[in-house]
């Protein structure tokens, strides 16, 4: 009997790895930065308006929390974390929220939120925390530069992201935990900026988070890129009025992750249908030939197309599954 094609063998092998990893102790758990101590953030008065004065007050209060976390990290002897926090506390940085505990939670604003007519909320995937925050920062800056004025880009590190190589990255548990926070954050944005066009940009495991939160969110678009799947069979199952987009770069290793969803005893593994497949029903956009971390790289094809979606200028006449932005 002839051997199965290489692609089939690869997928079978990856499926075996996926199942094995799902029942193993995460190999990278010891490398997580959650052990670095940080004080609880100060109580913040809820924002009632997005005018410049109110936002400036929030940014100042949150900067004080970052400085306090930096001092705690320095006292703990973690110079890398302390240096990262010192940069985050700079006068040109604007954070709506910050919590330095357990790897970090934050929401940083790039651009002028008070005057923004378009808002992009970036939801990162596995492996993003305070020690690797520069990846989220660089993508946010590149997107803001591509979009220009009257835009705010918000880097939402609002959940306990899984390690890239871990059991948690193969299950929806962290996404289920994160979804209420994302829903509450987007609801607050819509209350503060009801007329702004808001888009969710969901990278990798972040697409699982966005899918869990999608129902009821008042956003114009949900963009899934570098996605392993969402945990749902198709876009209709997200039960959202937003337009759902999907894109994957040609050299993104995520394409070789098996698109399966297995229910094991006490555990669900995998995320099902490939979002860029016609069967999922999303509108697709050209994502170039880069790798898994290249979607928001300055000057890249996916960055240009994602910016067009955020701006509301991507063509939308084609049926789902067949459109290229």
Short mmCIF file of C-alpha atoms in Angstrom, two decimals:
data_model
loop_
_atom_site.label_atom_id
_atom_site.label_comp_id
_atom_site.label_asym_id
_atom_site.label_seq_id
_atom_site.Cartn_x
_atom_site.Cartn_y
_atom_site.Cartn_z
CA UNK A 1 0.00 0.00 0.00
CA UNK A 2 1.45 3.39 -0.94
CA UNK A 3 2.31 5.80 1.84
CA UNK A 4 -0.15 8.65 2.43
CA UNK A 5 0.85 12.06 1.09
CA UNK A 6 3.32 14.06 3.15
CA UNK A 7 0.64 16.63 4.09
CA UNK A 8 -1.58 13.87 5.47
CA UNK A 9 1.30 12.36 7.45
CA UNK A 10 2.16 15.79 8.83
CA UNK A 11 -1.39 16.43 9.95
CA UNK A 12 -1.64 13.01 11.56
CA UNK A 13 1.62 13.62 13.38
CA UNK A 14 0.51 17.02 14.56
CA UNK A 15 -2.79 15.59 15.70
CA UNK A 16 -0.90 13.07 17.80
CA UNK A 17 1.21 15.86 19.28
CA UNK A 18 -1.89 17.92 19.98
CA UNK A 19 -3.59 15.09 21.83
CA UNK A 20 -0.43 14.24 23.76
CA UNK A 21 0.10 17.85 24.75
CA UNK A 22 -3.49 18.11 25.90
CA UNK A 23 -2.93 15.56 28.64
CA UNK A 24 0.61 16.59 29.58
CA UNK A 25 1.86 19.11 32.07
CA UNK A 26 2.64 22.35 30.15
CA UNK A 27 6.35 22.29 29.40
CA UNK A 28 6.74 26.05 29.51
CA UNK A 29 4.83 26.74 32.70
CA UNK A 30 8.00 27.37 34.66
CA UNK A 31 8.99 30.12 32.25
CA UNK A 32 5.87 32.18 32.84
CA UNK A 33 6.50 35.58 34.43
CA UNK A 34 3.57 35.37 36.84
CA UNK A 35 5.90 34.94 39.82
CA UNK A 36 7.18 38.53 39.62
CA UNK A 37 5.33 40.40 42.38
CA UNK A 38 3.29 43.53 41.73
CA UNK A 39 0.88 45.55 43.85
CA UNK A 40 -2.84 45.55 43.18
CA UNK A 41 -3.82 48.47 40.95
CA UNK A 42 -5.47 51.48 42.52
CA UNK A 43 -9.25 51.77 42.37
CA UNK A 44 -10.26 53.78 39.32
CA UNK A 45 -13.34 55.97 39.02
CA UNK A 46 -15.28 54.74 35.97
CA UNK A 47 -14.88 56.94 32.93
CA UNK A 48 -18.10 58.78 32.11
CA UNK A 49 -16.80 60.61 29.08
CA UNK A 50 -13.96 60.33 26.57
CA UNK A 51 -13.10 64.01 26.64
CA UNK A 52 -9.38 64.85 26.81
CA UNK A 53 -9.41 65.95 30.45
CA UNK A 54 -11.09 62.77 31.69
CA UNK A 55 -8.76 60.56 29.67
CA UNK A 56 -5.69 62.47 30.86
CA UNK A 57 -6.72 61.85 34.46
CA UNK A 58 -7.10 58.12 33.81
CA UNK A 59 -3.76 57.93 32.01
CA UNK A 60 -2.00 59.64 34.91
CA UNK A 61 -3.54 57.36 37.51
CA UNK A 62 -2.66 54.26 35.52
CA UNK A 63 0.90 55.50 35.00
CA UNK A 64 1.26 55.63 38.78
CA UNK A 65 0.23 51.96 38.93
CA UNK A 66 2.87 51.05 36.36
CA UNK A 67 5.54 52.91 38.34
CA UNK A 68 4.53 51.01 41.47
CA UNK A 69 4.81 47.71 39.59
CA UNK A 70 8.22 48.74 38.24
CA UNK A 71 9.48 49.37 41.77
CA UNK A 72 8.18 45.99 42.92
CA UNK A 73 9.91 44.22 40.01
CA UNK A 74 13.18 46.05 40.74
CA UNK A 75 12.92 45.10 44.41
CA UNK A 76 12.40 41.49 43.36
CA UNK A 77 15.59 41.65 41.31
CA UNK A 78 13.90 41.23 37.91
CA UNK A 79 15.73 43.85 35.88
CA UNK A 80 14.13 42.80 32.59
CA UNK A 81 10.61 43.28 33.90
CA UNK A 82 11.57 46.52 35.65
CA UNK A 83 13.06 47.92 32.45
CA UNK A 84 9.95 46.99 30.44
CA UNK A 85 7.69 48.67 32.99
CA UNK A 86 9.89 51.76 33.13
CA UNK A 87 9.41 52.18 29.39
CA UNK A 88 5.65 51.59 29.68
CA UNK A 89 5.44 54.37 32.31
CA UNK A 90 6.94 56.93 29.91
CA UNK A 91 5.09 60.22 29.45
CA UNK A 92 4.14 59.42 25.85
CA UNK A 93 2.36 56.16 26.79
CA UNK A 94 -1.38 56.13 27.57
CA UNK A 95 -3.00 53.21 29.43
CA UNK A 96 -6.67 52.91 30.23
CA UNK A 97 -6.02 49.96 32.54
CA UNK A 98 -3.01 48.24 34.08
CA UNK A 99 -2.47 45.37 36.49
CA UNK A 100 1.07 44.04 36.90
CA UNK A 101 0.10 40.82 38.63
CA UNK A 102 0.09 37.32 37.14
CA UNK A 103 1.91 38.15 33.92
CA UNK A 104 0.12 41.46 33.45
CA UNK A 105 -3.14 42.93 32.18
CA UNK A 106 -3.40 46.24 30.36
CA UNK A 107 -5.19 48.28 27.73
CA UNK A 108 -2.95 50.81 25.99
CA UNK A 109 -4.22 53.52 23.68
CA UNK A 110 -2.29 54.53 20.58
CA UNK A 111 -3.63 57.68 18.96
CA UNK A 112 -6.18 60.19 20.19
CA UNK A 113 -9.13 58.31 21.68
CA UNK A 114 -11.00 61.53 22.44
CA UNK A 115 -11.24 62.43 18.75
CA UNK A 116 -11.20 58.97 17.23
CA UNK A 117 -13.80 58.11 14.61
CA UNK A 118 -12.40 54.59 14.18
CA UNK A 119 -11.21 52.29 16.96
CA UNK A 120 -9.28 49.04 16.49
CA UNK A 121 -9.01 46.73 19.50
CA UNK A 122 -6.10 44.28 19.20
CA UNK A 123 -6.60 40.98 21.02
CA UNK A 124 -3.29 39.08 21.20
CA UNK A 125 -2.67 35.36 21.25
CA UNK A 126 -0.44 33.00 23.20
CA UNK A 127 2.88 34.07 24.62
CA UNK A 128 2.10 37.79 25.06
CA UNK A 129 2.68 39.19 28.54
CA UNK A 130 4.53 42.12 30.10
CA UNK A 131 7.92 40.62 29.22
CA UNK A 132 6.92 40.19 25.57
CA UNK A 133 4.67 43.22 25.30
CA UNK A 134 6.87 44.81 22.63
CA UNK A 135 5.30 42.50 20.04
CA UNK A 136 1.86 43.93 20.72
CA UNK A 137 3.24 47.46 20.94
CA UNK A 138 5.03 47.28 17.59
CA UNK A 139 1.96 45.97 15.78
CA UNK A 140 -0.24 48.64 17.33
CA UNK A 141 2.11 51.41 16.28
CA UNK A 142 2.38 50.09 12.73
CA UNK A 143 -1.41 49.88 12.39
CA UNK A 144 -1.90 53.41 13.72
CA UNK A 145 0.67 54.73 11.26
CA UNK A 146 -1.08 52.92 8.40
CA UNK A 147 -4.50 54.30 9.38
CA UNK A 148 -3.51 57.89 10.08
CA UNK A 149 -5.59 60.47 11.94
CA UNK A 150 -8.97 60.18 13.64
CA UNK A 151 -8.05 56.64 14.69
CA UNK A 152 -7.27 54.99 17.99
CA UNK A 153 -5.66 51.57 18.27
CA UNK A 154 -6.05 49.85 21.62
CA UNK A 155 -3.77 46.98 22.60
CA UNK A 156 -5.97 44.89 24.88
CA UNK A 157 -3.87 42.54 27.00
CA UNK A 158 -6.86 41.86 29.17
CA UNK A 159 -6.47 38.17 29.93
CA UNK A 160 -4.09 35.50 31.13
CA UNK A 161 -2.65 34.40 27.80
CA UNK A 162 -1.48 30.80 27.51
CA UNK A 163 2.15 29.93 26.91
CA UNK A 164 2.78 29.18 23.25
CA UNK A 165 3.85 25.59 23.93
CA UNK A 166 1.37 24.41 26.52
CA UNK A 167 -1.80 22.48 27.04
CA UNK A 168 -3.68 25.74 27.64
CA UNK A 169 -2.91 26.90 24.09
CA UNK A 170 -4.79 23.86 22.75
CA UNK A 171 -8.00 24.28 24.73
CA UNK A 172 -10.63 27.05 24.93
CA UNK A 173 -10.41 27.37 28.73
CA UNK A 174 -8.37 30.60 28.79
CA UNK A 175 -10.61 32.09 26.09
CA UNK A 176 -13.74 31.28 28.05
CA UNK A 177 -12.15 32.94 31.07
CA UNK A 178 -11.21 36.02 29.02
CA UNK A 179 -14.42 36.61 27.08
CA UNK A 180 -16.43 38.46 29.77
CA UNK A 181 -13.59 40.95 30.24
CA UNK A 182 -13.39 41.64 26.51
CA UNK A 183 -17.16 42.07 26.32
CA UNK A 184 -17.14 44.53 29.22
CA UNK A 185 -14.24 46.48 27.71
CA UNK A 186 -15.88 46.83 24.29
CA UNK A 187 -19.18 47.79 25.93
CA UNK A 188 -17.40 50.56 27.84
CA UNK A 189 -15.76 51.82 24.65
CA UNK A 190 -19.12 51.95 22.89
CA UNK A 191 -20.58 53.87 25.82
CA UNK A 192 -17.74 56.38 25.70
CA UNK A 193 -17.53 56.58 21.89
CA UNK A 194 -20.93 55.45 20.55
CA UNK A 195 -20.41 56.92 17.08
CA UNK A 196 -16.95 55.46 16.50
CA UNK A 197 -16.56 52.54 14.11
CA UNK A 198 -15.07 49.76 16.25
CA UNK A 199 -13.26 46.67 14.97
CA UNK A 200 -11.86 43.65 16.81
CA UNK A 201 -8.51 42.39 15.50
CA UNK A 202 -7.91 38.88 16.80
CA UNK A 203 -4.54 37.19 16.33
CA UNK A 204 -3.90 33.48 16.81
CA UNK A 205 -5.36 32.29 20.15
CA UNK A 206 -6.93 35.74 20.43
CA UNK A 207 -9.38 34.64 17.74
CA UNK A 208 -10.71 32.03 20.17
CA UNK A 209 -11.19 34.79 22.75
CA UNK A 210 -13.02 37.01 20.24
CA UNK A 211 -15.26 34.14 19.15
CA UNK A 212 -16.27 33.47 22.76
CA UNK A 213 -17.15 37.15 23.20
CA UNK A 214 -18.66 37.79 19.75
CA UNK A 215 -22.34 37.39 20.55
CA UNK A 216 -23.88 40.75 21.32
CA UNK A 217 -20.75 42.85 20.76
CA UNK A 218 -21.55 46.10 19.01
CA UNK A 219 -18.64 46.13 16.58
CA UNK A 220 -18.49 46.60 12.84
CA UNK A 221 -15.99 43.86 12.05
CA UNK A 222 -14.26 40.91 13.69
CA UNK A 223 -10.97 40.08 11.98
CA UNK A 224 -9.38 36.66 12.59
CA UNK A 225 -5.79 36.27 11.44
CA UNK A 226 -3.24 33.54 12.06
CA UNK A 227 -6.12 31.68 13.66
CA UNK A 228 -6.03 28.02 14.74
CA UNK A 229 -9.85 28.01 14.63
CA UNK A 230 -12.47 29.54 16.85
CA UNK A 231 -14.11 26.55 18.52
CA UNK A 232 -17.21 27.11 16.36
CA UNK A 233 -18.15 25.32 13.12
CA UNK A 234 -18.77 28.48 11.12
CA UNK A 235 -19.10 32.25 11.29
CA UNK A 236 -22.87 32.06 11.70
CA UNK A 237 -22.38 30.18 14.98
CA UNK A 238 -20.68 33.27 16.43
CA UNK A 239 -24.12 34.91 16.44
CA UNK A 240 -22.77 38.35 15.69
CA UNK A 241 -24.01 41.16 13.52
CA UNK A 242 -20.43 42.10 12.72
CA UNK A 243 -18.78 41.18 9.45
CA UNK A 244 -16.37 38.32 10.14
CA UNK A 245 -13.08 38.37 8.21
CA UNK A 246 -10.29 35.80 8.09
CA UNK A 247 -6.78 35.80 6.68
CA UNK A 248 -3.70 33.60 6.86
CA UNK A 249 -0.22 34.23 5.49
CA UNK A 250 1.32 31.64 3.22
CA UNK A 251 4.27 30.91 5.53
CA UNK A 252 2.27 30.84 8.77
CA UNK A 253 2.91 27.56 10.60
CA UNK A 254 -0.62 27.69 12.02
CA UNK A 255 -1.85 26.27 8.70
CA UNK A 256 -0.37 22.90 9.68
CA UNK A 257 -2.25 22.66 12.97
CA UNK A 258 -5.04 20.08 12.56
CA UNK A 259 -8.45 21.70 12.44
CA UNK A 260 -10.11 19.26 14.77
CA UNK A 261 -12.16 19.55 17.92
CA UNK A 262 -11.94 16.66 20.33
CA UNK A 263 -13.96 16.16 23.49
CA UNK A 264 -11.82 14.17 25.90
CA UNK A 265 -12.67 13.26 29.49
CA UNK A 266 -12.62 16.52 31.45
CA UNK A 267 -11.10 18.39 28.52
CA UNK A 268 -11.87 19.86 25.09
CA UNK A 269 -8.96 20.04 22.64
CA UNK A 270 -8.65 21.87 19.33
CA UNK A 271 -10.68 24.60 17.67
CA UNK A 272 -12.41 23.02 14.69
CA UNK A 273 -13.08 24.57 11.31
CA UNK A 274 -10.35 26.53 9.57
CA UNK A 275 -11.56 30.17 9.48
CA UNK A 276 -10.13 30.77 6.00
CA UNK A 277 -11.93 27.75 4.53
CA UNK A 278 -15.06 28.38 2.41
CA UNK A 279 -17.06 26.25 4.82
CA UNK A 280 -16.48 28.65 7.69
CA UNK A 281 -18.17 31.48 5.79
CA UNK A 282 -15.93 34.42 6.69
CA UNK A 283 -14.88 37.04 4.18
CA UNK A 284 -11.23 36.43 3.41
CA UNK A 285 -8.47 38.95 2.84
CA UNK A 286 -5.05 38.58 1.25
CA UNK A 287 -2.47 38.13 4.02
CA UNK A 288 0.76 37.93 2.05
CA UNK A 289 3.57 35.43 2.39
CA UNK A 290 4.86 36.25 5.88
CA UNK A 291 4.96 34.18 9.03
CA UNK A 292 2.79 33.89 12.10
CA UNK A 293 4.01 37.14 13.67
CA UNK A 294 4.13 39.26 10.50
CA UNK A 295 0.51 40.34 10.01
CA UNK A 296 1.00 43.84 11.43
CA UNK A 297 4.54 44.29 10.13
CA UNK A 298 5.09 47.79 8.74
CA UNK A 299 4.63 47.94 4.98
CA UNK A 300 3.16 44.44 4.71
CA UNK A 301 0.19 43.34 2.60
CA UNK A 302 -1.85 42.07 5.56
CA UNK A 303 -1.31 45.32 7.46
CA UNK A 304 -2.65 47.31 4.50
CA UNK A 305 -5.69 45.08 4.15
CA UNK A 306 -6.43 44.99 7.88
CA UNK A 307 -6.23 48.80 7.93
CA UNK A 308 -8.74 48.96 5.08
CA UNK A 309 -11.14 46.80 7.07
CA UNK A 310 -10.75 49.00 10.16
CA UNK A 311 -11.34 52.10 8.02
CA UNK A 312 -14.43 50.57 6.44
CA UNK A 313 -13.03 50.91 2.93
CA UNK A 314 -12.57 47.22 2.08
CA UNK A 315 -14.93 46.13 -0.69
CA UNK A 316 -17.76 43.94 0.54
CA UNK A 317 -19.82 43.07 -2.53
CA UNK A 318 -18.68 39.44 -2.78
CA UNK A 319 -20.43 36.64 -0.86
CA UNK A 320 -18.82 35.24 2.33
CA UNK A 321 -15.97 32.84 1.69
CA UNK A 322 -15.07 34.33 -1.68
CA UNK A 323 -14.03 37.90 -1.07
CA UNK A 324 -10.50 39.24 -1.05
CA UNK A 325 -10.02 42.58 0.71
#
